Amino acid sequence: MTYKFDEIITDRARFREIMDERSSLVQNKTINHIDDICKKYIEASPFIILTTLGVDGLLDTSPKGDSAGFVKILDKK
């Protein structure tokens, strides 16, 4: 197999040798809950994509839409 790249990075250690550590902005961009900003955005959206994971490991994705406000956030998780 021929690659168009000089090097294929296959592990985290090699990646970290090449790249600097992640900035605090990158490290903090992911949260494990729905914050107030996300809540307002989701509740104002007229369109969402709902995805569930079945016991077989397959994803089922379904677009949903209605007037803004059709989604209510019940808790932060």
Coordinates of C-alpha atoms in Angstrom, one line a residue:
M1 CA 0.0 0.0 0.0
T2 CA 1.3 3.4 -0.9
Y3 CA 0.7 6.5 1.3
K4 CA 0.8 10.1 0.2
F5 CA 2.1 11.2 3.6
D6 CA 5.7 11.2 5.0
E7 CA 4.5 9.5 8.2
I8 CA 1.4 7.9 9.4
I9 CA 0.9 8.6 13.1
T10 CA -0.4 5.5 14.8
D11 CA -0.3 6.2 18.5
R12 CA -0.8 9.1 21.0
A13 CA 2.8 9.2 22.1
R14 CA 4.1 9.9 18.6
F15 CA 1.3 12.5 18.1
R16 CA 2.4 14.3 21.3
E17 CA 6.0 14.3 20.2
I18 CA 4.9 16.3 17.1
M19 CA 2.1 18.4 18.5
D20 CA 2.1 20.7 21.5
E21 CA -0.1 20.0 24.4
R22 CA -3.7 21.0 24.0
S23 CA -4.5 24.6 24.9
S24 CA -6.9 25.2 27.8
L25 CA -9.5 26.4 25.2
V26 CA -9.4 23.0 23.6
Q27 CA -9.3 21.1 26.9
N28 CA -12.4 22.9 28.2
K29 CA -14.5 22.8 25.0
T30 CA -16.2 19.5 26.1
I31 CA -18.6 19.4 29.0
N32 CA -20.5 16.4 30.5
H33 CA -23.8 18.2 30.9
I34 CA -26.1 20.7 29.2
D35 CA -25.2 24.1 30.4
D36 CA -27.5 27.2 30.2
I37 CA -26.2 28.3 26.9
C38 CA -26.7 24.9 25.3
K39 CA -30.2 24.6 26.9
K40 CA -31.3 27.9 25.4
Y41 CA -29.9 26.9 22.0
I42 CA -31.6 23.5 22.0
E43 CA -34.9 24.8 23.2
A44 CA -35.0 27.6 20.5
S45 CA -34.1 25.2 17.7
P46 CA -36.8 24.1 15.2
F47 CA -34.8 21.1 14.2
I48 CA -32.9 18.3 16.0
I49 CA -31.4 15.0 15.1
L50 CA -32.1 12.3 17.6
T51 CA -29.7 9.3 17.7
T52 CA -30.1 6.2 19.8
L53 CA -27.8 3.2 20.2
G54 CA -29.3 -0.3 20.0
V55 CA -28.2 -3.4 21.9
D56 CA -26.8 -4.6 18.6
G57 CA -24.4 -1.6 18.7
L58 CA -26.0 0.1 15.7
L59 CA -27.0 3.7 15.7
D60 CA -30.5 4.8 14.6
T61 CA -30.7 8.5 13.6
S62 CA -34.0 10.3 13.0
P63 CA -34.5 14.0 12.1
K64 CA -37.2 15.8 14.1
G65 CA -38.7 19.2 13.6
D66 CA -41.4 21.5 14.8
S67 CA -41.8 25.1 15.8
A68 CA -39.1 26.4 18.1
G69 CA -39.6 25.3 21.6
F70 CA -40.8 21.8 20.8
V71 CA -37.9 20.4 22.8
K72 CA -37.7 20.7 26.6
I73 CA -34.6 20.0 28.6
L74 CA -35.6 18.0 31.7
D75 CA -32.2 17.8 33.4
K76 CA -28.6 18.7 32.8
K77 CA -27.6 15.1 31.8

